mmCIF file of C-alpha atoms in Angstrom:
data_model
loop_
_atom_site.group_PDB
_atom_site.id
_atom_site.type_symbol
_atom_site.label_atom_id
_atom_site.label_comp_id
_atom_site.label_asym_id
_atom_site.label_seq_id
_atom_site.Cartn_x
_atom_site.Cartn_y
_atom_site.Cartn_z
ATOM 1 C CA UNK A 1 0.000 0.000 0.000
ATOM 2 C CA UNK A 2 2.919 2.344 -1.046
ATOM 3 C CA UNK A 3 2.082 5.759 -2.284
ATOM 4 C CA UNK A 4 4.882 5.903 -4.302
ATOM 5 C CA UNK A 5 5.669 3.905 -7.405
ATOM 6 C CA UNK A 6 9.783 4.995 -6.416
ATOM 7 C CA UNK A 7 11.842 2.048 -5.086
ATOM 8 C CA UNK A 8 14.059 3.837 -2.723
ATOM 9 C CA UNK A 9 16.596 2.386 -0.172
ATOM 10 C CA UNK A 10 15.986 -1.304 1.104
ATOM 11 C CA UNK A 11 13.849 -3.672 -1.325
ATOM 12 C CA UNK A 12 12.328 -4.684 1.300
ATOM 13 C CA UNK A 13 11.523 -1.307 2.847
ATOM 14 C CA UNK A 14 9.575 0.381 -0.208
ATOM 15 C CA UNK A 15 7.427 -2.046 -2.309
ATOM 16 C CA UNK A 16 5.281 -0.887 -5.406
ATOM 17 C CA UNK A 17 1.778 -2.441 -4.728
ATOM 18 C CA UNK A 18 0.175 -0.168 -7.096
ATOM 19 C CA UNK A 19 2.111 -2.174 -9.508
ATOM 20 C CA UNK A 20 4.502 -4.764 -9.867
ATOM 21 C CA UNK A 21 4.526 -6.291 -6.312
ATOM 22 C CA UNK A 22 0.670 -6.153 -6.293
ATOM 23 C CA UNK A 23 1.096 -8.135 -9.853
ATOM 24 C CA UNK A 24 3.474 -10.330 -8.011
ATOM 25 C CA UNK A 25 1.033 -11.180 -5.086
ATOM 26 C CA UNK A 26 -1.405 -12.065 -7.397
ATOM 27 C CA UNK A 27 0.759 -14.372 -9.458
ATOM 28 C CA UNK A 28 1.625 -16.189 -6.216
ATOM 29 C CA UNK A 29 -1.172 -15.862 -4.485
ATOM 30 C CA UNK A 30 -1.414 -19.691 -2.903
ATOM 31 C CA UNK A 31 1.503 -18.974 -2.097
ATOM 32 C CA UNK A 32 1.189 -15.806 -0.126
ATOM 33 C CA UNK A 33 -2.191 -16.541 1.234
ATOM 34 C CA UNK A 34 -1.319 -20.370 2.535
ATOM 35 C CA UNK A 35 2.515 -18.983 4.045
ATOM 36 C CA UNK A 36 0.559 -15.896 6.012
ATOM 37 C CA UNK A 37 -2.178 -18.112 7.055
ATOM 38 C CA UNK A 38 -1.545 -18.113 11.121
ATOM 39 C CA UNK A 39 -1.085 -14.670 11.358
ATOM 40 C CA UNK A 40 -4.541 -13.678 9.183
ATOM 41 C CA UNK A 41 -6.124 -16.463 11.689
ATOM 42 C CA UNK A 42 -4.882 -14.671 14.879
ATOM 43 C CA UNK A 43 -5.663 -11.306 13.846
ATOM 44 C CA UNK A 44 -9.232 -12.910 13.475
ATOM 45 C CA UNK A 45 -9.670 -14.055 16.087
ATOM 46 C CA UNK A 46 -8.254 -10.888 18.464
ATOM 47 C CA UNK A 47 -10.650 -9.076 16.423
ATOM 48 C CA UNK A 48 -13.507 -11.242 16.638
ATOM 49 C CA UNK A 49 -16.018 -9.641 14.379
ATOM 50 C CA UNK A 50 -19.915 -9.638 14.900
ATOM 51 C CA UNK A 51 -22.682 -10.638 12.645
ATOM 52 C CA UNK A 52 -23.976 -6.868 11.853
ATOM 53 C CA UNK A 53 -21.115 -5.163 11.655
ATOM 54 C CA UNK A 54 -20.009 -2.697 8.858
ATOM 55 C CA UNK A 55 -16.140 -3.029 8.314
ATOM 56 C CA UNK A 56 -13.514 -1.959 6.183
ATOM 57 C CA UNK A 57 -10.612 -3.708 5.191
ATOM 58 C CA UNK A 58 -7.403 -2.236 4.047
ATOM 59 C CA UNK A 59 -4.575 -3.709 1.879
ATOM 60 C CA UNK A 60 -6.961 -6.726 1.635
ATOM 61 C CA UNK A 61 -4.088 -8.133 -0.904
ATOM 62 C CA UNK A 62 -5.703 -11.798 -2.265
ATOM 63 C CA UNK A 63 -9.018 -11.092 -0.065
ATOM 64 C CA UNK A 64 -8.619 -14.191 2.235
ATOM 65 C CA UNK A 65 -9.284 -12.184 5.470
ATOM 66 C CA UNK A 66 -11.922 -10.091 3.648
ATOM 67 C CA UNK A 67 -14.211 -12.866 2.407
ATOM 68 C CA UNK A 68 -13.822 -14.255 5.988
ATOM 69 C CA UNK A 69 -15.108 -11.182 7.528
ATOM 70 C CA UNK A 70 -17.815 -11.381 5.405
ATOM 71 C CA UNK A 71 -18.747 -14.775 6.633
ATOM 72 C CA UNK A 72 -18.225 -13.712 10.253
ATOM 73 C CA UNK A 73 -20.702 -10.504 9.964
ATOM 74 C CA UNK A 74 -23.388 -12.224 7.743
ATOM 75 C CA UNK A 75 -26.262 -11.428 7.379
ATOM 76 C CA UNK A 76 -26.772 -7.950 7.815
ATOM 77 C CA UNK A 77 -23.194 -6.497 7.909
ATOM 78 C CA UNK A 78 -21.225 -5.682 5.282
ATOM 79 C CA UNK A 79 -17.148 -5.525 3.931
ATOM 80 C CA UNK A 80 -15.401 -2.959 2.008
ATOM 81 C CA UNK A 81 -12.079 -4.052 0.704
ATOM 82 C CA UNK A 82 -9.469 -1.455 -0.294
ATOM 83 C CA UNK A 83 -6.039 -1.821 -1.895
ATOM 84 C CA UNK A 84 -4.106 0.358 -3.986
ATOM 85 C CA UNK A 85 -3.254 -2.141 -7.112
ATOM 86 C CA UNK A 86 -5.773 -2.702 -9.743
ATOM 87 C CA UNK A 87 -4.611 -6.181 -10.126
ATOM 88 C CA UNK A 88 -5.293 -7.054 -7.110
ATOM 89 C CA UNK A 89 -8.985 -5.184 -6.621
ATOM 90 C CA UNK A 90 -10.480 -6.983 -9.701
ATOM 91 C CA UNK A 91 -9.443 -10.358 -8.779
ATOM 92 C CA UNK A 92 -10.469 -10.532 -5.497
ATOM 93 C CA UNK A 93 -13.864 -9.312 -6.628
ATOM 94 C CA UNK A 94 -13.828 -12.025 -9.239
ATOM 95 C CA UNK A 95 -13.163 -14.866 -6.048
ATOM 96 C CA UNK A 96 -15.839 -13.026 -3.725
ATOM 97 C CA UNK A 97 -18.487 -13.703 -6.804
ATOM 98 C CA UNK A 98 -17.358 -17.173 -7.589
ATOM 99 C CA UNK A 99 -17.708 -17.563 -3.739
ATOM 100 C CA UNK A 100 -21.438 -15.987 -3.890
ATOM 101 C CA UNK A 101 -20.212 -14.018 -1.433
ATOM 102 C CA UNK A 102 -22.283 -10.396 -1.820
ATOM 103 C CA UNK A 103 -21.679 -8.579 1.255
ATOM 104 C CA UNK A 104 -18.173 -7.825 0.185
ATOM 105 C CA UNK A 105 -17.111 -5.360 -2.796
ATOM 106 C CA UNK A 106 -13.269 -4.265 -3.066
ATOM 107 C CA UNK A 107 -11.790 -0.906 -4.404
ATOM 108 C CA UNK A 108 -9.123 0.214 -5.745
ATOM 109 C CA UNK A 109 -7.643 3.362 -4.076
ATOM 110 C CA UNK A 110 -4.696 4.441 -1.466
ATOM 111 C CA UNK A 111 -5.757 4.223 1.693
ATOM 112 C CA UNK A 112 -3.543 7.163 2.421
ATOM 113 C CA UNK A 113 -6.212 9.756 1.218
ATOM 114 C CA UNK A 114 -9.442 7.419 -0.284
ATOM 115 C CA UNK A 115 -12.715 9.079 0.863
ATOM 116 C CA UNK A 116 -15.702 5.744 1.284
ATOM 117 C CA UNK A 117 -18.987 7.089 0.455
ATOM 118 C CA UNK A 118 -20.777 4.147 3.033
ATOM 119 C CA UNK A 119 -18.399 5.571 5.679
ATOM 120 C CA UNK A 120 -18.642 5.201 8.637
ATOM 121 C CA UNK A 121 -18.061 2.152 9.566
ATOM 122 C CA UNK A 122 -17.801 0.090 12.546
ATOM 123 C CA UNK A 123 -14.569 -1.698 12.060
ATOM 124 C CA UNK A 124 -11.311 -1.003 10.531
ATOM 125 C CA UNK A 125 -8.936 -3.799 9.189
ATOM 126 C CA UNK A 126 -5.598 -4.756 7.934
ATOM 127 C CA UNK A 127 -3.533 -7.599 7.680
ATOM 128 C CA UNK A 128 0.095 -6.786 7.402
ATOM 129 C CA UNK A 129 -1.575 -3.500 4.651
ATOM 130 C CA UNK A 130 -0.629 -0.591 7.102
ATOM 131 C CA UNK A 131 3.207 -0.417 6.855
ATOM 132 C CA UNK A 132 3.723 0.978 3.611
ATOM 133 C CA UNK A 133 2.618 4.722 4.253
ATOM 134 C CA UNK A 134 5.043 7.216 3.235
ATOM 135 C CA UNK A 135 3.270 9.803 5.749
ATOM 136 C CA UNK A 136 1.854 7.469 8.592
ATOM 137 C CA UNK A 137 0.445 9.563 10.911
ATOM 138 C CA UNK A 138 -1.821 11.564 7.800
ATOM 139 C CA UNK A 139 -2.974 7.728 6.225
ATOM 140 C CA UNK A 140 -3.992 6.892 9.688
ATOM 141 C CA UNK A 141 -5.835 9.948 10.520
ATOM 142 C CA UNK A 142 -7.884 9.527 7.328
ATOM 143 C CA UNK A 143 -8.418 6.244 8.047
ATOM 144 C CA UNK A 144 -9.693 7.010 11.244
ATOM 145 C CA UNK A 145 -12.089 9.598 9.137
ATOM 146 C CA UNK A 146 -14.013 6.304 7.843
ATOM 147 C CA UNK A 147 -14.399 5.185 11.730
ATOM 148 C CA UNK A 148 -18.075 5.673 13.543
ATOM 149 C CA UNK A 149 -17.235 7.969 16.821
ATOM 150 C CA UNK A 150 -15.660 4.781 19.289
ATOM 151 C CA UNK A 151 -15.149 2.672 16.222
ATOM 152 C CA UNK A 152 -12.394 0.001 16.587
ATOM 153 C CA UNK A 153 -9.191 -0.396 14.429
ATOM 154 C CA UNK A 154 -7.247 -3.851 14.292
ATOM 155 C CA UNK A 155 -4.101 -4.503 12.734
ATOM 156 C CA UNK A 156 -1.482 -7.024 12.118
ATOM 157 C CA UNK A 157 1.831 -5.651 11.680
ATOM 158 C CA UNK A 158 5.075 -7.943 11.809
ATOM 159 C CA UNK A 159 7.041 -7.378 14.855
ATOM 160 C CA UNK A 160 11.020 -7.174 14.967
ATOM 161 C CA UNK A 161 12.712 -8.943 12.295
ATOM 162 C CA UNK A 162 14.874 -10.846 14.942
ATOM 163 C CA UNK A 163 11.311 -12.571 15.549
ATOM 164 C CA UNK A 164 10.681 -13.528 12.154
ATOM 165 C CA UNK A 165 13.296 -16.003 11.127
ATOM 166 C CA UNK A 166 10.880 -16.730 7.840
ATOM 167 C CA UNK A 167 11.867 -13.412 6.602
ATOM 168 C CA UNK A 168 15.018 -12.818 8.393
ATOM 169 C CA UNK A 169 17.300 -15.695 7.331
ATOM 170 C CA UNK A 170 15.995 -15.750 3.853
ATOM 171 C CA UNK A 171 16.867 -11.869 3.421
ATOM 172 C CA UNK A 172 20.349 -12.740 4.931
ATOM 173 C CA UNK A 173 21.346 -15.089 2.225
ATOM 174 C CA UNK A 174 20.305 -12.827 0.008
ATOM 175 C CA UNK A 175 22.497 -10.596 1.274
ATOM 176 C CA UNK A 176 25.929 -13.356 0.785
ATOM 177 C CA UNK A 177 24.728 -12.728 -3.044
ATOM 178 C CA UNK A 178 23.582 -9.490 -4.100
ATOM 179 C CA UNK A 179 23.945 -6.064 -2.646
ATOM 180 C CA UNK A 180 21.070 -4.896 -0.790
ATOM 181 C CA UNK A 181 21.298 -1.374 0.983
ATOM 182 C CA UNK A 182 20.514 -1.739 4.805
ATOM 183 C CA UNK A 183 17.395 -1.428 6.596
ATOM 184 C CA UNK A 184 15.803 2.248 7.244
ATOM 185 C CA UNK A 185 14.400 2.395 10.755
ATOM 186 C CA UNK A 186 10.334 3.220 10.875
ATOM 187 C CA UNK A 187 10.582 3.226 6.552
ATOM 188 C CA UNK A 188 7.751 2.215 4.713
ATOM 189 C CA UNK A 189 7.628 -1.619 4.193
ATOM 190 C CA UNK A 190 7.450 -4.857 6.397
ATOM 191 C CA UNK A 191 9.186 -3.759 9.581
ATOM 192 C CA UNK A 192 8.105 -0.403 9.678
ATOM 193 C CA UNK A 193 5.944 -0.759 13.185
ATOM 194 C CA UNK A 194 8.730 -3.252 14.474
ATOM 195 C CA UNK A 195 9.153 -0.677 17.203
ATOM 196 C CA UNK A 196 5.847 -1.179 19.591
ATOM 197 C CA UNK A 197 6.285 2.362 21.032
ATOM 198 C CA UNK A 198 6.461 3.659 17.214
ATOM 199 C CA UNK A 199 3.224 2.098 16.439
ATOM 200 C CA UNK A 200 1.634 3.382 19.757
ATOM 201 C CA UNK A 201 2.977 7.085 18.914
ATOM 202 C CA UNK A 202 1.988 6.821 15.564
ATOM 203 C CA UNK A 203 -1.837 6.274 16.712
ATOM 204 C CA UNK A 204 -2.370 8.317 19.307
ATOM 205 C CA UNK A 205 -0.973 11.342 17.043
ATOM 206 C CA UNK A 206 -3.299 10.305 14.388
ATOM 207 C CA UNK A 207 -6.410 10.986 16.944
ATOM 208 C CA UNK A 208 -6.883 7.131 18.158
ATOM 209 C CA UNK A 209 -7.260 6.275 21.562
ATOM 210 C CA UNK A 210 -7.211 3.116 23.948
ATOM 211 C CA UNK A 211 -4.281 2.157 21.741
ATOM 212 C CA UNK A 212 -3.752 -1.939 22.733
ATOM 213 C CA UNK A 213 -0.931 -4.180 21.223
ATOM 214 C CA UNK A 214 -0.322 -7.347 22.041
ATOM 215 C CA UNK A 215 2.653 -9.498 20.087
ATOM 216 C CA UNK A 216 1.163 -13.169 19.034
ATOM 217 C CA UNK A 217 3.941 -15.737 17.604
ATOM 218 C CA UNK A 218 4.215 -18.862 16.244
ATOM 219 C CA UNK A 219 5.196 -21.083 13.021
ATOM 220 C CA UNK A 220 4.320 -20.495 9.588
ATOM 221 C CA UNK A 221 4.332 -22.769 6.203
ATOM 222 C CA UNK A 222 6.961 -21.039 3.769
ATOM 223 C CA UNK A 223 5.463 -21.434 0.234
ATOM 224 C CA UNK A 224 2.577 -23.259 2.248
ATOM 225 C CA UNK A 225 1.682 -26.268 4.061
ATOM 226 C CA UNK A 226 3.435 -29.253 2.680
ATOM 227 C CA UNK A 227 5.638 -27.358 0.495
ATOM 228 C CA UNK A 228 9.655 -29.016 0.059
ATOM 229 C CA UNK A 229 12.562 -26.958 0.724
ATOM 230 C CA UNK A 230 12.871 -26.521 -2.962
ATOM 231 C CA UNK A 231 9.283 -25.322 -3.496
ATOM 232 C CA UNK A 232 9.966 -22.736 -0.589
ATOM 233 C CA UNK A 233 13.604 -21.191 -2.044
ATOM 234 C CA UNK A 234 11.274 -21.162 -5.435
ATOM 235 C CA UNK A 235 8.694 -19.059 -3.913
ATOM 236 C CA UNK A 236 10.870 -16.856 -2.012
ATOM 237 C CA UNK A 237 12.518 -16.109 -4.977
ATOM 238 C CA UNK A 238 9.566 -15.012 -7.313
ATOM 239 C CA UNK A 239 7.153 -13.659 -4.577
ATOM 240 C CA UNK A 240 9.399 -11.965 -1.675
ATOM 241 C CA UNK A 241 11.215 -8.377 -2.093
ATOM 242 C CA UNK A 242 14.194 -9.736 -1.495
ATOM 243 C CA UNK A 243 13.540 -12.502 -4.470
ATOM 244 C CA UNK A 244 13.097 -9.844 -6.503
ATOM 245 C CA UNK A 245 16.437 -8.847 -5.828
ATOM 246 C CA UNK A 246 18.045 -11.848 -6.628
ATOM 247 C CA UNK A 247 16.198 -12.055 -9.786
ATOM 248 C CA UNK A 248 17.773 -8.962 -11.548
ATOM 249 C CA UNK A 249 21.128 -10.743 -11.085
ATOM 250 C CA UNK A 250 23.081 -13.193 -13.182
ATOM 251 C CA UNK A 251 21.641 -16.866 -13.965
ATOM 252 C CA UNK A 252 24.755 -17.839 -11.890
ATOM 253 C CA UNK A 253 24.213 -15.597 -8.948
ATOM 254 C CA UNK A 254 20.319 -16.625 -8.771
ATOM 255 C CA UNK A 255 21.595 -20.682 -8.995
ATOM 256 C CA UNK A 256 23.799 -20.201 -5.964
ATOM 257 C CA UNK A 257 21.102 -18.264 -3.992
ATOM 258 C CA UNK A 258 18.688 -20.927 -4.657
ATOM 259 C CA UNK A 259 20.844 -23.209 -4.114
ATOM 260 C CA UNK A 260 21.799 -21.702 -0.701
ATOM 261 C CA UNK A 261 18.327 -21.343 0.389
ATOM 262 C CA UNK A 262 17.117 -25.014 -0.149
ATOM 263 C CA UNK A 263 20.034 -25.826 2.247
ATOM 264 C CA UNK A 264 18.591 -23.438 4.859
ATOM 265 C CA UNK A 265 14.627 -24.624 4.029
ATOM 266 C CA UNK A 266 15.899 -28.358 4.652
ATOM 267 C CA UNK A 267 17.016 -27.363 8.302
ATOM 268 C CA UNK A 268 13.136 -26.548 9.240
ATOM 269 C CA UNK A 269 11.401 -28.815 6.743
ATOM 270 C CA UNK A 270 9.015 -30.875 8.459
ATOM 271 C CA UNK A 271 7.852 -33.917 6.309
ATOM 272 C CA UNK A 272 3.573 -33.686 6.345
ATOM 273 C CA UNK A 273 4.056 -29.800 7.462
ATOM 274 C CA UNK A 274 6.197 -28.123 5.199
ATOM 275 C CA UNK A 275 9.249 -25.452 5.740
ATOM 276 C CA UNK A 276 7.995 -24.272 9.438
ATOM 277 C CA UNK A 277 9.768 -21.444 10.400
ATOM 278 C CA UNK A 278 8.819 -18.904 13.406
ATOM 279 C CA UNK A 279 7.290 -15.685 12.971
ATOM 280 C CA UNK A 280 6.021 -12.387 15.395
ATOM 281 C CA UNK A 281 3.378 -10.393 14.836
ATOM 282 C CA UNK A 282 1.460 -7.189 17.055
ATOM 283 C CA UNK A 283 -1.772 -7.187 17.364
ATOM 284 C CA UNK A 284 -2.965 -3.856 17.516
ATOM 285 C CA UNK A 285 -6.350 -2.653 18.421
ATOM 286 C CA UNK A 286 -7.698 1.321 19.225
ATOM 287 C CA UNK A 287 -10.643 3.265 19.361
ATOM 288 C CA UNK A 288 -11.847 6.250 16.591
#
């Protein structure tokens, strides 16, 4: 949910979702959706939405958490999705109709500054869709603009990178291969909310109040359950940032990466499971 189509610093720290990593989500969007699974569920379930309830849902990326929203606030509540790449918005609307699912309709717009004519709403969500802002504390106080008075925000943001070895060890063998520039504290991307006091401040200054976070870890499926430590390096290395990265390098550099990787995957392969590797999240809940 960048507002910027500008790949600055880090790969990892400035992603294009109005364009080509929105394109890439979608083209691995098993994938993403099966790996990211536990964390969606979690958020879920911390948020615990109510039949009735009007919610919107931001960075909804392949819709999973969306459509089960929609479920949870059946019959008379209702879901409005809203990401920033084009790709993204039409295909997810394509999977809620093949669903039948009609009391969820997706968007395309940045979050950042999109006005909702159906606001307000009684629920505001996103699952891993708030860390891309270039100007936090202005996306959140407009999001907070499509909250009822009391209204209540969730999010999952990932928590320190030290906590999420899935991410963390595959970034570092990047790193043996290519030349990445270092990480840029509170920068838009994945980490950007690593910092629990950052997220708090970032809130509170944005108008929200009874700003709660609580962290919730545990293991994830890289490339998804059951995938082999080759199927994970593969889908690392077309889906992730850091992939990316490795991809605009030599057919040699990319066969020693992958190479690499599948010897790290095989440490944490789990035969039945898949590649289970740990991962941190906050979950992060506050008032309008």
């Amino acid at each position: 949910m960048t507002t910027s189509s500008e790949h600055h610093g880090d790969a990892l720290k400035y992603e294009d979702w109005a364009g080509e990593m929105g394109a890439r989500w979608l083209a691995n969007l098993t994938g993403f959706e099966s790996t990211i699974a536990p964390a969606g569920a979690a958020l879920l379930a911390h948020a615990a939405y109510q039949p009735g309830e009007r919610v919107v849902d931001i960075g909804f990326g392949g819709g999973a958490t969306s459509l089960a929203i929609a479920k949870a606030v059946t019959p008379e509540g209702e879901v409005v999705g809203i990401d920033i790449s084009p790709d993204l918005a039409a295909a997810t609307t394509r999977r809620a109709a093949a669903a039948g699912i009609a009391n969820a309709r997706f968007i395309c717009a940045d979050a950042a500054t999109v006005a909702v004519p159906e606001a307000p709403f009684d629920r505001l969500c996103s699952r891993f869709g708030s860390m891309f802002f270039s100007e936090p504390v202005s996306a959140f106080a407009n999001l907070r603009g499509l909250l009822k008075p009391g209204g209540r925000l969730d999010l999952a943001v990932w928590g320190p990178p030290q906590q999420n070895p899935w991410m963390l060890e595959g970034m570092a063998v990047a790193r043996r291969h290519v030349e990445m520039p270092a990480p840029v504290p509170r920068a838009p991307g994945p980490f950007a909310f690593e910092e629990h006091d950052y997220m708090e401040e970032t809130l509170i200054a944005a108008g929200f109040s009874n700003v709660n976070i609580v962290a919730a870890k545990g293991e994830l499926p890289v490339g998804g359950p059951g995938a082999t430590p080759e199927q994970a390096q593969a889908f690392v290395r077309h889906a992730l940032a850091f992939g990316q990265a490795l991809l605009d390098y030599p057919p040699v550099v990319q066969e020693a990466a992958a190479a690499e990787l599948t010897s790290l995957y095989t440490k944490y392969y789990r035969p039945g499971e898949g590649v289970m590797m740990g991962y941190a999240i906050w979950l992060v809940s506050a008032n309008a």
